Amino acid sequence: MAERLLEVEDLVVSFRTYAGKVHAVRGVSFAVDAGETLAIVGESGSGKSVTVQAVMRLLTTPPAVIERGRIRYGGRDLLALSEREMQDVRGREIGMIFQDPMTSLNPTMTVGRQIAEGVIRHQKLSRSAALEEAVRLLGEVGIPNPEVRIKQYPHQFSGGMRQRAMIAMAIANRPKIVIADEPTTALDVTIQAQILELLVELQRTHGMAIILITHDLGVVAKMAHRVAVMYAGQILEAGSVDDLFYRPRHPYTWGLLNSIPRIDAGERKPLVSIPGSPPNLIDPPKGCPFAPRCPYAMEICVRRMPEETPVPPSGVPLSEAGAPETVGRTAADARSSGDADASHRPTAVRKTGRSAAGAGHTVRCWLMHPMAPKVEPPIAAGRESRV
């Protein structure tokens, strides 16, 4: 059994703004094991980057506030560490590849010096030895003529080369976990493929775990072992990459998969999109955040967020038919008629006691309730074409 490296439990992060309190991350839990890749996927604004920045303690406070939760690594709660102790974790234990290397790299320092700084800090090497290590690292990530490149500045690198330099900085001290926050954003398709192949090769060589933040399901299919689907600051579904592509159970996951363009769809078939917009997280909904956009939403979906529920094995139906009226009514009915008597509500789905994305296939959806109407998931684009 793989070693458990990181556990995030019930993480809650908010931002104080002039418009009000933004509930950016709302009770997120997940775990990462040695050598695996966990992908956290979702549309822009779902809380993916805020979650991993909270793990690294990189959020500016204020306006950010980590209200609740535990982030356990190596038997310690990272939220309880002093800033000095946390500096020993960043880079040495957990590395990070930022979304935009042009704004992450210091334009006034050579690339070699920026890599060497982290090596000197954590490995206590001399400056000359650290620069030699920087040359080796640039060569390892595929940058030609590294002896020349270490003396150059970020603006002298192409976009792909800057991202390779960021990867070199992230792996310089052999961390056990590397967080890759949208590592292929703003790169062309060819360079994206090269960067992903590099990450896979480095993971194979060094045995590190990767937390991959992305909205690109093609990247997920290529790299991930497990996937957590985030929406409006919450994880709605989590499981293996095969679970999410071949046996998705949340309507939001269905929508994401159906929005993937199909090369064999024909010229006249329009692209599929999810109607509506994400909720305002200054005033987040009490129930499922996806309910206003969900074609399968019921009255209970608007009122109450379901607990994390294990998905039954393949071949077992989502739920049984014959739901009572209260469970089967739509969200539109609920909004027009108001709340019904609490005695007619189905009991809450039992809590599994497992961290989301930590083990098995789990989902937070009232369609999993035994009294919910039977719903067959639509055929999702990409499930047949995944490689």
Coordinates of N, CA and C in Angstrom, one line a residue, residues 283-368:
D283 N -22.8 34.9 -1.4 CA -24.0 34.4 -0.8 C -24.2 33.0 -1.4
P284 N -23.4 32.0 -1.0 CA -23.4 30.6 -1.6 C -24.8 29.9 -1.3
P285 N -25.2 29.0 -2.1 CA -26.4 28.3 -1.9 C -26.3 27.4 -0.7
K286 N -27.5 27.1 -0.1 CA -27.5 26.2 1.1 C -27.4 24.7 0.6
G287 N -27.9 24.4 -0.6 CA -27.9 23.1 -1.1 C -26.8 22.9 -2.1
C288 N -27.0 22.0 -3.0 CA -26.0 21.7 -4.0 C -25.8 22.9 -4.9
P289 N -24.5 23.4 -5.0 CA -24.3 24.6 -5.8 C -24.6 24.5 -7.3
F290 N -24.7 23.2 -7.8 CA -25.0 23.0 -9.2 C -26.5 22.9 -9.5
A291 N -27.3 22.9 -8.4 CA -28.7 22.7 -8.6 C -29.4 23.7 -9.6
P292 N -29.1 25.0 -9.6 CA -29.7 25.9 -10.5 C -29.4 25.6 -12.0
R293 N -28.3 24.9 -12.2 CA -28.0 24.6 -13.6 C -28.3 23.2 -14.0
C294 N -28.7 22.4 -13.0 CA -28.8 20.9 -13.2 C -30.2 20.6 -13.8
P295 N -30.3 19.8 -14.9 CA -31.6 19.4 -15.4 C -32.3 18.4 -14.6
Y296 N -31.5 17.7 -13.6 CA -32.1 16.7 -12.8 C -32.4 17.1 -11.4
A297 N -32.2 18.4 -11.1 CA -32.3 18.9 -9.8 C -33.7 18.7 -9.2
M298 N -33.7 18.3 -7.9 CA -35.0 18.1 -7.1 C -35.1 19.1 -6.0
E299 N -36.2 19.1 -5.3 CA -36.4 20.1 -4.3 C -35.3 20.0 -3.2
I300 N -35.0 18.8 -2.8 CA -34.0 18.6 -1.8 C -32.6 19.1 -2.2
C301 N -32.3 19.1 -3.5 CA -31.0 19.7 -3.9 C -30.9 21.1 -3.6
V302 N -32.0 21.9 -3.7 CA -31.9 23.3 -3.4 C -31.7 23.6 -1.9
R303 N -32.3 22.7 -1.1 CA -32.3 22.9 0.4 C -31.1 22.5 1.1
R304 N -30.5 21.3 0.7 CA -29.5 20.7 1.6 C -28.4 20.1 0.7
M305 N -27.2 20.2 1.1 CA -26.0 19.6 0.4 C -25.9 18.2 0.9
P306 N -25.9 17.2 0.0 CA -25.8 15.8 0.4 C -24.4 15.5 0.9
E307 N -24.2 14.5 1.7 CA -22.9 14.0 2.2 C -22.2 13.3 1.1
E308 N -20.9 13.1 1.3 CA -20.1 12.2 0.4 C -20.6 10.8 0.5
T309 N -20.9 10.2 -0.7 CA -21.5 8.9 -0.7 C -20.7 8.0 -1.6
P310 N -20.4 6.7 -1.2 CA -19.7 5.8 -2.1 C -20.5 5.4 -3.3
V311 N -19.9 5.3 -4.4 CA -20.6 4.9 -5.6 C -20.6 3.4 -5.7
P312 N -21.8 2.7 -6.0 CA -21.8 1.3 -6.1 C -21.0 0.8 -7.2
P313 N -20.6 -0.5 -7.2 CA -19.8 -1.0 -8.3 C -20.5 -0.9 -9.6
S314 N -19.7 -1.0 -10.7 CA -20.2 -1.0 -12.1 C -21.3 -2.0 -12.2
G315 N -22.4 -1.5 -12.9 CA -23.5 -2.4 -13.1 C -24.7 -2.2 -12.1
V316 N -24.4 -1.6 -11.0 CA -25.5 -1.3 -10.0 C -26.1 0.0 -10.4
P317 N -27.4 0.1 -10.5 CA -28.1 1.3 -10.9 C -27.8 2.4 -10.0
L318 N -27.9 3.7 -10.5 CA -27.6 4.8 -9.6 C -28.6 4.9 -8.5
S319 N -29.8 4.6 -8.7 CA -30.8 4.7 -7.6 C -32.0 3.9 -8.1
E320 N -32.9 3.7 -7.2 CA -34.1 2.9 -7.5 C -35.2 3.9 -7.9
A321 N -36.1 3.4 -8.8 CA -37.2 4.2 -9.2 C -38.3 4.2 -8.1
G322 N -39.3 5.1 -8.3 CA -40.4 5.1 -7.4 C -40.2 6.1 -6.2
A323 N -39.6 7.2 -6.5 CA -39.3 8.2 -5.4 C -40.6 8.8 -5.0
P324 N -40.8 9.2 -3.7 CA -41.9 9.9 -3.3 C -41.9 11.3 -3.9
E325 N -43.1 12.0 -3.9 CA -43.2 13.3 -4.5 C -42.2 14.3 -4.1
T326 N -41.9 14.4 -2.8 CA -41.0 15.4 -2.3 C -39.6 15.3 -2.9
V327 N -39.2 14.0 -3.0 CA -37.8 13.8 -3.5 C -37.8 14.1 -5.0
G328 N -38.8 13.7 -5.7 CA -38.8 13.8 -7.2 C -39.1 15.1 -7.8
R329 N -39.6 16.1 -7.0 CA -40.0 17.4 -7.5 C -38.7 18.1 -7.9
T330 N -38.9 19.0 -8.9 CA -37.7 19.7 -9.5 C -37.3 20.9 -8.6
A331 N -36.2 21.4 -8.9 CA -35.7 22.6 -8.2 C -36.6 23.8 -8.5
A332 N -37.1 23.9 -9.7 CA -38.0 25.0 -10.1 C -39.3 24.9 -9.3
D333 N -39.8 23.7 -9.0 CA -41.0 23.5 -8.2 C -40.7 24.0 -6.8
A334 N -39.5 23.7 -6.3 CA -39.2 24.1 -4.9 C -39.1 25.6 -4.8
R335 N -38.5 26.2 -5.8 CA -38.3 27.7 -5.7 C -39.7 28.4 -5.8
S336 N -40.6 27.8 -6.5 CA -41.9 28.5 -6.7 C -42.9 28.2 -5.6
S337 N -42.7 27.0 -4.9 CA -43.7 26.6 -3.9 C -43.2 26.9 -2.5
G338 N -41.9 27.1 -2.3 CA -41.3 27.2 -1.0 C -41.0 25.9 -0.3
D339 N -40.6 26.0 0.9 CA -40.2 24.8 1.7 C -41.4 23.9 2.0
A340 N -41.2 22.6 2.0 CA -42.2 21.7 2.5 C -41.9 21.2 3.9
D341 N -42.8 20.5 4.4 CA -42.7 19.9 5.8 C -41.4 19.0 5.8
A342 N -40.6 19.2 6.9 CA -39.4 18.5 7.0 C -39.6 17.0 7.1
S343 N -40.8 16.6 7.5 CA -41.0 15.1 7.7 C -41.1 14.4 6.4
H344 N -41.3 15.1 5.3 CA -41.3 14.5 4.0 C -40.0 14.4 3.3
R345 N -39.0 15.0 3.9 CA -37.6 14.9 3.3 C -37.0 13.6 3.5
P346 N -36.2 13.1 2.5 CA -35.5 11.9 2.7 C -34.4 12.1 3.7
T347 N -34.0 11.1 4.4 CA -32.9 11.2 5.4 C -31.6 11.4 4.6
A348 N -30.6 12.1 5.3 CA -29.4 12.4 4.6 C -28.6 11.1 4.3
V349 N -27.9 11.2 3.2 CA -27.1 10.0 2.8 C -26.0 9.9 3.8
R350 N -25.7 8.7 4.3 CA -24.7 8.6 5.3 C -23.3 9.0 4.9
K351 N -22.6 9.5 5.8 CA -21.2 10.0 5.6 C -20.3 8.8 5.5
T352 N -19.4 8.7 4.6 CA -18.5 7.6 4.4 C -17.4 7.6 5.4
G353 N -17.0 8.7 5.9 CA -15.8 8.7 6.8 C -14.5 8.7 6.1
R354 N -14.5 8.8 4.7 CA -13.3 8.8 4.0 C -13.1 10.1 3.3
S355 N -11.8 10.5 3.2 CA -11.5 11.8 2.5 C -11.9 11.7 1.1
A356 N -12.4 12.8 0.5 CA -12.7 12.9 -0.9 C -11.4 12.7 -1.6
A357 N -11.5 12.0 -2.7 CA -10.3 11.7 -3.5 C -9.3 10.9 -2.8
G358 N -9.7 10.3 -1.6 CA -8.7 9.5 -0.9 C -8.8 8.0 -1.1
A359 N -10.0 7.5 -1.4 CA -10.2 6.1 -1.6 C -11.5 5.9 -2.3
G360 N -11.5 5.0 -3.3 CA -12.7 4.7 -3.9 C -13.3 5.8 -4.8
H361 N -14.6 5.6 -5.2 CA -15.3 6.5 -6.0 C -16.4 7.1 -5.2
T362 N -16.4 8.4 -5.0 CA -17.4 9.0 -4.1 C -18.1 10.2 -4.8
V363 N -19.3 10.5 -4.4 CA -20.0 11.6 -5.1 C -20.9 12.3 -4.0
R364 N -21.2 13.6 -4.2 CA -22.1 14.3 -3.4 C -23.3 14.7 -4.3
C365 N -24.3 13.9 -4.3 CA -25.4 14.1 -5.2 C -26.7 13.4 -4.7
W366 N -27.8 14.0 -4.6 CA -29.0 13.4 -4.1 C -29.5 12.3 -5.1
L367 N -29.1 12.3 -6.3 CA -29.5 11.2 -7.2 C -29.0 9.8 -6.7
M368 N -28.0 9.8 -5.8 CA -27.5 8.6 -5.2 C -28.5 8.1 -4.1

